[in-house]
Short mmCIF file of C-alpha atoms and ligand atoms in Angstrom, two decimals:
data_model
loop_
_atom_site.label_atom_id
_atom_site.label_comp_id
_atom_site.label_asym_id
_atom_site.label_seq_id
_atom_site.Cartn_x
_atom_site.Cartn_y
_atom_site.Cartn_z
CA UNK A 9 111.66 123.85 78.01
CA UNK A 10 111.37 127.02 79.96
CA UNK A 11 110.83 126.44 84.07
CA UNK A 12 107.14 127.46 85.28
CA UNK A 13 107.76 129.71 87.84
CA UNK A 14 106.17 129.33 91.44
CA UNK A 15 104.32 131.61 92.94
CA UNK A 16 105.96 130.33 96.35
CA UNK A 17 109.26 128.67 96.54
CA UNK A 18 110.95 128.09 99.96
CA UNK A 19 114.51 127.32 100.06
CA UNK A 20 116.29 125.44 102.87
CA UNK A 21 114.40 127.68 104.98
CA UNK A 22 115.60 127.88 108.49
CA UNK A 23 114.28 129.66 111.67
CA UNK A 24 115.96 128.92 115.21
CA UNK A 25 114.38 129.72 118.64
CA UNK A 26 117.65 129.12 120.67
CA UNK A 27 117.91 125.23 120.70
CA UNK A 28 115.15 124.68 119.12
CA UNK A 29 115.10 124.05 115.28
CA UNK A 30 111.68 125.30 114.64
CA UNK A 31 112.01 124.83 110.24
CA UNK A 32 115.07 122.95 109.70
CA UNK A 33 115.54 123.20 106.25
CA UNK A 34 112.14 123.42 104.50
CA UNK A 35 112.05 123.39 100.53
CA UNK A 36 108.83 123.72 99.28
CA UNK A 37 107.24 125.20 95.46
CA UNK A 38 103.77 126.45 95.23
CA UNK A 39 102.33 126.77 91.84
CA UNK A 40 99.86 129.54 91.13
CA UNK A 41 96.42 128.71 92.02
CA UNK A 42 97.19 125.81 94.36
CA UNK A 43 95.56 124.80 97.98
CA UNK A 44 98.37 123.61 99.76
CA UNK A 45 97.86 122.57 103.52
CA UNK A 46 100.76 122.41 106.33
CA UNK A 47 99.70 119.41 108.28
CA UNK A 48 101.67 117.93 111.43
CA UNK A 49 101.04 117.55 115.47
CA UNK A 50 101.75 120.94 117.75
CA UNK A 51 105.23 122.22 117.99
CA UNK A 52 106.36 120.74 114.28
CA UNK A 53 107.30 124.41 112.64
CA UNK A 54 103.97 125.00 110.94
CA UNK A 55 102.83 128.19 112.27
CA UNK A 56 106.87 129.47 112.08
CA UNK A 57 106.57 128.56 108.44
CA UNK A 58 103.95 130.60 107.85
CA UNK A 59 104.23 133.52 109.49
CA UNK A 60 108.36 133.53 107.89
CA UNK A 61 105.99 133.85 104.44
CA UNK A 62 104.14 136.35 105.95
CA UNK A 63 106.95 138.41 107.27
CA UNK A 64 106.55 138.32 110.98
CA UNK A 65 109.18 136.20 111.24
CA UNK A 66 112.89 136.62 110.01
CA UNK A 67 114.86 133.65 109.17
CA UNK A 68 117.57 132.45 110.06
CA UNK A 69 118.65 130.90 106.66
CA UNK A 70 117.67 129.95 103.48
CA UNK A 71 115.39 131.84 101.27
CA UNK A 72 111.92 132.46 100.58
CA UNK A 73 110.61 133.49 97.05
CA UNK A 74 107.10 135.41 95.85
CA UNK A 75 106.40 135.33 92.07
CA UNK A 76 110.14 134.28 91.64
CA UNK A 77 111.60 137.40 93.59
CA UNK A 78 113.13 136.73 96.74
CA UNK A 79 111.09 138.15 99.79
CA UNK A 80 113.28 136.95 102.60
CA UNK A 81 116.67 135.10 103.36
CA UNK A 82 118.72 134.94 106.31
CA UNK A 83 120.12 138.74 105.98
CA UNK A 84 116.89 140.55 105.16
CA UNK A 85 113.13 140.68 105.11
CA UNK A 86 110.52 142.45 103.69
CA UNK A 87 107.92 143.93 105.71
CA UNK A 88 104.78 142.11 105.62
CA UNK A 89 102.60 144.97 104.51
CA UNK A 90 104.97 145.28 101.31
CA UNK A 91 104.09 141.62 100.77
CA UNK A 92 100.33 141.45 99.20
CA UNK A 93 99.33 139.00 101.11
CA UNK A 94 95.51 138.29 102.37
CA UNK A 95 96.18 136.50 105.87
CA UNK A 96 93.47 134.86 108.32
CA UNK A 97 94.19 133.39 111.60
CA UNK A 98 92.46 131.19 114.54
CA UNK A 99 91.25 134.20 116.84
CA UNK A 100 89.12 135.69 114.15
CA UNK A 101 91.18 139.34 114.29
CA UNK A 102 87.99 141.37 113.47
CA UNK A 103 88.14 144.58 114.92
CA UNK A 104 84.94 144.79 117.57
CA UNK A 105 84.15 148.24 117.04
CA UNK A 106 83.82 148.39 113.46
CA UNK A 107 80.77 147.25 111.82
CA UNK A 108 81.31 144.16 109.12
CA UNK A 109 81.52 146.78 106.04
CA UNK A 110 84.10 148.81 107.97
CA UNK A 111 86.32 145.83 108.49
CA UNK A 112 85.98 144.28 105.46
CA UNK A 113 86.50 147.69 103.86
CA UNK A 114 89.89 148.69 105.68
CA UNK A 115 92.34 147.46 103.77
CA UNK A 116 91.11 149.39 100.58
CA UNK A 117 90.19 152.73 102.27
CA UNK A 118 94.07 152.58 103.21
CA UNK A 119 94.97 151.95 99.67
CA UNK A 120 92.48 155.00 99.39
CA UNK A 121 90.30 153.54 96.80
CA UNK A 122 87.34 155.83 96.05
CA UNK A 123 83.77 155.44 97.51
CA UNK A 124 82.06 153.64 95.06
CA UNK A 125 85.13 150.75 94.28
CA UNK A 126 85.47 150.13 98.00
CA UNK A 127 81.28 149.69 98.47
CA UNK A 128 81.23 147.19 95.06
CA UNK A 129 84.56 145.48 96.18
CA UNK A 130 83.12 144.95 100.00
CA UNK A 131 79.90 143.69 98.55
CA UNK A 132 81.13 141.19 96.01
CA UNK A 133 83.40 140.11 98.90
CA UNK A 134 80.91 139.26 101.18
CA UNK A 135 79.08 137.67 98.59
CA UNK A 136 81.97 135.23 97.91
CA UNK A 137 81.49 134.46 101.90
CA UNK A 138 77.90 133.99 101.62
CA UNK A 139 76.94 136.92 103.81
CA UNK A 140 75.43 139.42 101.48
CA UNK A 141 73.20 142.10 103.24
CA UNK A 142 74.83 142.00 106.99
CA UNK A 143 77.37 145.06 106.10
CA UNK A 144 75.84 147.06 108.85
CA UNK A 145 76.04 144.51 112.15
CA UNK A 146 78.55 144.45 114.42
CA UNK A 147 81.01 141.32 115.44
CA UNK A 148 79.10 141.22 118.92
CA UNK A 149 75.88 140.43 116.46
CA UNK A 150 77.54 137.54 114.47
CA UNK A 151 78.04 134.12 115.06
CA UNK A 152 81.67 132.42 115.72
CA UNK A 153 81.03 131.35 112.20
CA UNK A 154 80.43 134.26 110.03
CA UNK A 155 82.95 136.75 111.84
CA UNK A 156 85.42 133.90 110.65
CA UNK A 157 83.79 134.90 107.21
CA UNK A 158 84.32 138.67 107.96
CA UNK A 159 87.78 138.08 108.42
CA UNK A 160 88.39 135.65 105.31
CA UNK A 161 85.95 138.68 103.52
CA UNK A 162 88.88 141.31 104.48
CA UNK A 163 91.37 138.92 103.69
CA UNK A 164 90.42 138.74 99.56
CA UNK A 165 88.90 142.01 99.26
CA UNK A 166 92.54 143.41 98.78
CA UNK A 167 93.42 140.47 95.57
CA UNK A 168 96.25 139.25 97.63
CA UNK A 169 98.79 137.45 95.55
CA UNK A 170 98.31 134.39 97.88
CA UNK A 171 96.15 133.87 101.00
CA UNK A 172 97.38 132.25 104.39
CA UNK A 173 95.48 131.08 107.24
CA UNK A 174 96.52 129.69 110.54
CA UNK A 175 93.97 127.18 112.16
CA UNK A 176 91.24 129.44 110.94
CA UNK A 177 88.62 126.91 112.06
CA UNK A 178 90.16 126.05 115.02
CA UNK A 179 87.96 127.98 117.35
CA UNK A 180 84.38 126.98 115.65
CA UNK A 181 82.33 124.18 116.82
CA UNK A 182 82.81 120.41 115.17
CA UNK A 183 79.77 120.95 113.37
CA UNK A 184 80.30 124.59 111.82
CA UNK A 185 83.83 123.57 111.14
CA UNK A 186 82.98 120.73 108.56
CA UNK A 187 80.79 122.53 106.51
CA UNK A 188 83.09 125.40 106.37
CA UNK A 189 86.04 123.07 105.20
CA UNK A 190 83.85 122.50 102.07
CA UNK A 191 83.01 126.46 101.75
CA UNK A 192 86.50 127.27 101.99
CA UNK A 193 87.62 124.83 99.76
CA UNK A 194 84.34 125.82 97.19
CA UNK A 195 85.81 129.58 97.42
CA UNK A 196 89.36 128.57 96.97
CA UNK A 197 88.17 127.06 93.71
CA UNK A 198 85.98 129.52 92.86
CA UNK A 199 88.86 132.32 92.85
CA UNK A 200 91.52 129.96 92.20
CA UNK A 201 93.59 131.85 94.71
CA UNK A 202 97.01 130.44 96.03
CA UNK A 203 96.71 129.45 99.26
CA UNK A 204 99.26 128.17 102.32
CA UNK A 205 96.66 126.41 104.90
CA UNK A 206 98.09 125.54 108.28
CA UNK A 207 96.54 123.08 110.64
CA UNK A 208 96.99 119.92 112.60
CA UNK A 209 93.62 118.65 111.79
CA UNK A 210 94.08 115.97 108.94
CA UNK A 211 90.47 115.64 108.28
CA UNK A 212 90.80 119.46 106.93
CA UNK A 213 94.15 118.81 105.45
CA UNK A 214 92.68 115.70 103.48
CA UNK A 215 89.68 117.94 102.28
CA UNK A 216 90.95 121.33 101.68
CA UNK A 217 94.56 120.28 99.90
CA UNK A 218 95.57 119.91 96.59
CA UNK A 219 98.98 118.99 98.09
CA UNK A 220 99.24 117.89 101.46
CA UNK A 221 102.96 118.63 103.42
CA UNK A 222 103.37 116.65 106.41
CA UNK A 223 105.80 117.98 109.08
CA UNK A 224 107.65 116.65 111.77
CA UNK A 225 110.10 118.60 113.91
CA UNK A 226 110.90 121.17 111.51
CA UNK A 227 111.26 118.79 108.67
CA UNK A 228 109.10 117.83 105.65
CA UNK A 229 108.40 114.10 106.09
CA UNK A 230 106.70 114.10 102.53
CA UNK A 231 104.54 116.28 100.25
CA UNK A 232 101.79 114.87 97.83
CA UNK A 233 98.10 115.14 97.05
CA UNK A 234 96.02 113.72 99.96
CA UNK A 235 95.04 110.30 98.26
CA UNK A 236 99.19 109.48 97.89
CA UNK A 237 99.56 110.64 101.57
CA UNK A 238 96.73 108.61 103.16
CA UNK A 239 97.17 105.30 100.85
CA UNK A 240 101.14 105.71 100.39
CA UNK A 241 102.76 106.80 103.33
CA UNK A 242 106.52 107.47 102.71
CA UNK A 243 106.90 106.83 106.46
CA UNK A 244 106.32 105.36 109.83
CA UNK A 245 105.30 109.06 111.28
CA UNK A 246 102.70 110.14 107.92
CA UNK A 247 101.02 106.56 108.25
CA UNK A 248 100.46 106.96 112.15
CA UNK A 249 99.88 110.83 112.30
CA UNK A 250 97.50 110.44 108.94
CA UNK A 251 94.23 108.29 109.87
CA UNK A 252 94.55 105.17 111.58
CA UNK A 253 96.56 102.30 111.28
CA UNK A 254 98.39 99.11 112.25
CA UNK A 255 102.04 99.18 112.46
CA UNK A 256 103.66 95.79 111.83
CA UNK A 257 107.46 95.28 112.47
CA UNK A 258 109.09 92.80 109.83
CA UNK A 259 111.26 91.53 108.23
CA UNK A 260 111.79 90.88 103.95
CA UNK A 261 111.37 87.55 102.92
CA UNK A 262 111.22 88.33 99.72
CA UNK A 263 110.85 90.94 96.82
CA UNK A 264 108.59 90.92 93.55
CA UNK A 265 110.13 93.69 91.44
CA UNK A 266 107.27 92.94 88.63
CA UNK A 267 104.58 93.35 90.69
CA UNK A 268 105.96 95.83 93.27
CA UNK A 269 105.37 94.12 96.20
CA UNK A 270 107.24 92.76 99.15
CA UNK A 271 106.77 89.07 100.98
CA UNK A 272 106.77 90.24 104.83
CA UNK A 273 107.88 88.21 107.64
CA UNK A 274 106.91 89.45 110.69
CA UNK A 275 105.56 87.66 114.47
CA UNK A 276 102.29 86.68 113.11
CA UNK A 277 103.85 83.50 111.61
CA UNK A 278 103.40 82.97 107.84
CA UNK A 279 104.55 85.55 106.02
CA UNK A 280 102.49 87.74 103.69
CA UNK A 281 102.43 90.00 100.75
CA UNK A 282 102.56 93.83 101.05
CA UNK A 283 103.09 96.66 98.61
CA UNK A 284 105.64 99.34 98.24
CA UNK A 285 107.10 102.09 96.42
CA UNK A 286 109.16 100.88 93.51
CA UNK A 287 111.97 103.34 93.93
CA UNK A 288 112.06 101.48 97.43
CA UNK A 289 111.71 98.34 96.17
CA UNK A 290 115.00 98.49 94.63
CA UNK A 291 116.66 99.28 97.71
CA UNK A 292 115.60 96.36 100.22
CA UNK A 293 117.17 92.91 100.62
CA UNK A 294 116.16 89.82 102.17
CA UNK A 295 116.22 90.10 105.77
CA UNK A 296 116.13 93.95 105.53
CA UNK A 297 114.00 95.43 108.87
CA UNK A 298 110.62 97.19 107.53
CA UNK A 299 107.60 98.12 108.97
CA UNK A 300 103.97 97.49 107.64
CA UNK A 301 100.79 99.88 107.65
CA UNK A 302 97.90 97.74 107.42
CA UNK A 303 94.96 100.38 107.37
CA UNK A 304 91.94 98.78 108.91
CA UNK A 305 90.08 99.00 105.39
CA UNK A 306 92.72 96.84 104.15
CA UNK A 307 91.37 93.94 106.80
CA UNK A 308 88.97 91.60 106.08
CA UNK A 309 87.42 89.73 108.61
CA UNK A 310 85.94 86.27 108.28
CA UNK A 311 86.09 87.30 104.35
CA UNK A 312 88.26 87.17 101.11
CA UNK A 313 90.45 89.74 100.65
CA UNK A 314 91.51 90.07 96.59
CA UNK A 315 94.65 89.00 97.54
CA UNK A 316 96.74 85.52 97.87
CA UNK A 317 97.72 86.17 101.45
CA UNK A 318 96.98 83.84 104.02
CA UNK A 319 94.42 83.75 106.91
CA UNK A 320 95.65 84.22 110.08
CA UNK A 321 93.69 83.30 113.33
CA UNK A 322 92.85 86.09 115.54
CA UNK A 323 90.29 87.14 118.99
CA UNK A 324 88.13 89.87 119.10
CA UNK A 325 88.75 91.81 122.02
CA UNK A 326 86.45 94.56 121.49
CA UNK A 327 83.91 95.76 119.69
CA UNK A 328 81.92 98.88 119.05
CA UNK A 329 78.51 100.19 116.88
CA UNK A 330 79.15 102.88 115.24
CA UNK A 331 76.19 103.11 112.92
CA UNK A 332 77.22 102.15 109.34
CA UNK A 333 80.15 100.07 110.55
CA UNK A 334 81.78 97.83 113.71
CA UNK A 335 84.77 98.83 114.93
CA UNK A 336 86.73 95.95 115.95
CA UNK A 337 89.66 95.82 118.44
CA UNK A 338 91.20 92.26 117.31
CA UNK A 339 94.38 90.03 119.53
CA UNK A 340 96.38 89.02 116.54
CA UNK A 341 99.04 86.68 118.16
CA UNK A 342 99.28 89.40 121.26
CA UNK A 343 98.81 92.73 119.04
CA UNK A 344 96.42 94.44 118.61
CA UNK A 345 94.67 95.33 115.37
CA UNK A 346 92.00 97.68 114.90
CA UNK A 347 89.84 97.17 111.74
CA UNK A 348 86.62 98.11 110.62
CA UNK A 349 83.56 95.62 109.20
CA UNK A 350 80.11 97.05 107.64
CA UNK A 351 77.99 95.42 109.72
CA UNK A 352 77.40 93.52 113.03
CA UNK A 353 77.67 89.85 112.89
CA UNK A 354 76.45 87.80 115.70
CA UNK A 355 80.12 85.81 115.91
CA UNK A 356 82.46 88.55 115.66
CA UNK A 357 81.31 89.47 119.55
CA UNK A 358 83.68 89.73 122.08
CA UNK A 359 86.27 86.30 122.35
CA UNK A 360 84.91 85.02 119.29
CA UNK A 361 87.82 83.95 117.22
CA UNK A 362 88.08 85.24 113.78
CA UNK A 363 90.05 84.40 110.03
CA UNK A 364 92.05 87.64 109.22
CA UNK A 365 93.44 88.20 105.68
CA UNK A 366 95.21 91.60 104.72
CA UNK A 367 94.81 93.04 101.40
CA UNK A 368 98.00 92.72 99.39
CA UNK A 369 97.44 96.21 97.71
CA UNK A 370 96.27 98.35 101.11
CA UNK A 371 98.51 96.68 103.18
CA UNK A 372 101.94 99.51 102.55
CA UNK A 373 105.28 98.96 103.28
CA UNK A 374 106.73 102.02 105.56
P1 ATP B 406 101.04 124.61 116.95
O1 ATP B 406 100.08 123.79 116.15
O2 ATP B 406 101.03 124.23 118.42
O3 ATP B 406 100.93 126.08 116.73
P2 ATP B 406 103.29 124.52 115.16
O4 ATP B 406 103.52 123.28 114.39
O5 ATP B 406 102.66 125.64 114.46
O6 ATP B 406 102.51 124.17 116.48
P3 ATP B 406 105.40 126.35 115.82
O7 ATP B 406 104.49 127.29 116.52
O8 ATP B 406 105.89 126.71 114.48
O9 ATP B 406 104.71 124.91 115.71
O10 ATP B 406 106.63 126.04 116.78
C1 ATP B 406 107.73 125.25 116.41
C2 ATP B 406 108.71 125.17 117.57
O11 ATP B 406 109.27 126.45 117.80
C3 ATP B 406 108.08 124.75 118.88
O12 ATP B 406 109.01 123.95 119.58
C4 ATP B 406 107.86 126.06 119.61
O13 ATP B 406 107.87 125.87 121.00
C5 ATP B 406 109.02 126.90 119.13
N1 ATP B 406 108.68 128.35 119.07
C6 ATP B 406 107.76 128.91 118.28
N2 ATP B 406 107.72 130.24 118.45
C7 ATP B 406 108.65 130.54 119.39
C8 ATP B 406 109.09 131.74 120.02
N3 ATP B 406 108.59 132.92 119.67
N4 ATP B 406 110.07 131.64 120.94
C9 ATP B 406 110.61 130.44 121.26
N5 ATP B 406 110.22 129.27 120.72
C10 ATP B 406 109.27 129.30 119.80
#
């Protein structure tokens, strides 16, 4: 069977700063058409990732491939501009003395398109952006907002083979940044362009990815679409750095191959049953040291979880409204577990004790 080529490929990619290991031996493919999102706390190597795809950046080793020819490796680079790529970042970039139609139009009255492409071209782009008929204002005139949508507008008005943005919603407020997540990710699908996303916000990695990769230190720590990375964390870093959770040190007790769980011995006394993946299943022995992320959706409180774990007594040490649910701060033989119930009860207040039981399936061996 002949091998789909990627439109990205990354090879042991390297890039130094002195000491520091900023991407320390990234390998990554990109098919054509896909969304996929750099996701990881500040410092990790996202931002050096990207801009070594976009060219500003040599590396130091490895190789980095466009439409299967190379682009970069540690001996040369191409210059970005030779690249064709459409690139957005955080501070907007839109040049303040240029009205939108001028900016949007630059990068095709360089490629010295004629008068009549560039003026259809700028238009359908700014129709894509949803900002049809403001060609003639200046930034100064637009919102945080829509000069973010000038600058994706100039971005895709050249057809770059791939798109990449840096934090471009970084600098909006919360409010303008979630609905733009869903008109990014709407226009992304629309034009079913490749793009490389790069953010630490894993709200906007879980909505705007087809494939989530989640860095650490300037190393992959796993790559899959965002339900695998949320439910199935392939370690203790993901499951922590990717929503919230409860870390449980144990211990195996025992190991159900058929069923692909794990028994899981650990300081709250009895043991219970977890799941895992079966390629790690294989590997772990009685008595083997695990850990266990027990999501707080995967607690029931004072309930029946589908599972045949057992209850486990526990306090409530906090508790807070928040609208459509309580969340609940819990003493669980001296740690603490955060989980989450629909609605208030009058005896899950404060000191009240509670019966705890962890769903079998949520609960995820690390
Ligand atoms: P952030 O979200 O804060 O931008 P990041 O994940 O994008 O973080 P990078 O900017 O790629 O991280 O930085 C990775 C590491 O490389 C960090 O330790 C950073 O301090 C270092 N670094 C990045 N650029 C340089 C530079 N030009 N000179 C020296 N060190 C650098």
């Amino acid at each position: 069977m002949a091998e789909v080529s990627s439109k990205l490929e990354l090879r042991n990619l390297i890039k130094l700063f002195g000491e520091v290991r900023a991407v320390d031996g990234v390998n990554l493919r990109i098919a054509s058409g896909e969304s996929v999102v750099l996701l990881g706390p500040s410092g990790c190597g996202k931002t050096t990732t990207l801009r070594s795809v976009a060219g500003f950046i040599k590396p130091d080793g490895g190789e980095i491939l466009l439409d299967g020819q190379k682009i970069a490796d540690g001996n040369s680079s191409m210059p970005p501009e030779k690249r064709r790529l459409g690139m957005v970042f955080q501070n907007y970039a839109v040049w303040p003395h240029k009205s939108v139609f001028q900016n949007v139009a630059y990068g095709l009255v360089i490629a010295k398109l004629g008068r009549e492409v560039i003026a259809q071209r700028v238009q359908r782009a700014l129709e894509l952006v949803k900002m049809p008929g403001l060609e003639n204002r200046m930034p100064g005139e637009l919102s945080g907002g829509q000069q973010q949508r000038v600058a994706l507008a100039r971005a895709i008005v050249t057809e770059p083979s791939m798109l990449l943005l840096d934090e471009p919603l970084s600098n909006l407020d919360a409010g303008l940044r979630e609905e733009m997540r869903f008109e990014l990710k709407e226009l992304q699908e629309r034009i079913g362009m490749t793009t490389l996303y790069v953010t630490h916000d894993q709200e906007e990695a879980l909505v705007l990815a087809d494939r989530i990769v989640v860095m650490n230190k300037g190393k992959i720590e796993q790559v899959d679409v965002p339900r695998e990375i949320y439910l199935h964390p392939a370690s203790r870093f993901v499951a922590t750095f990717v929503g919230v959770t409860n870390l449980l040190d144990a211990t195996v007790d025992a190991v159900d191959a058929k069923t692909g769980r794990v028994r899981a011995a650990s300081a709250l006394g009895e043991p219970f049953w977890a799941s895992s993946r079966k390629d790690k299943l294989q590997t772990l022995n009685k008595g083997d040291r695990i850990a266990v992320s027990v999501r707080p959706e995967a607690i029931f409180v004072n309930g029946s979880a589908p599972s045949l774990n057992p209850k486990f007594r526990a306090r409530v040490q906090k508790s807070a409204f928040l609208g459509n649910r309580i969340d609940l701060r819990l003493d669980l033989k001296g740690q603490e577990f955060r989980c989450q119930v629909p609605k208030f009860e009058q005896d899950l207040a404060q000191s009240h004790e509670v019966d705890v039981e962890f769903d079998s399936e949520l609960a995820w061996v690390v």
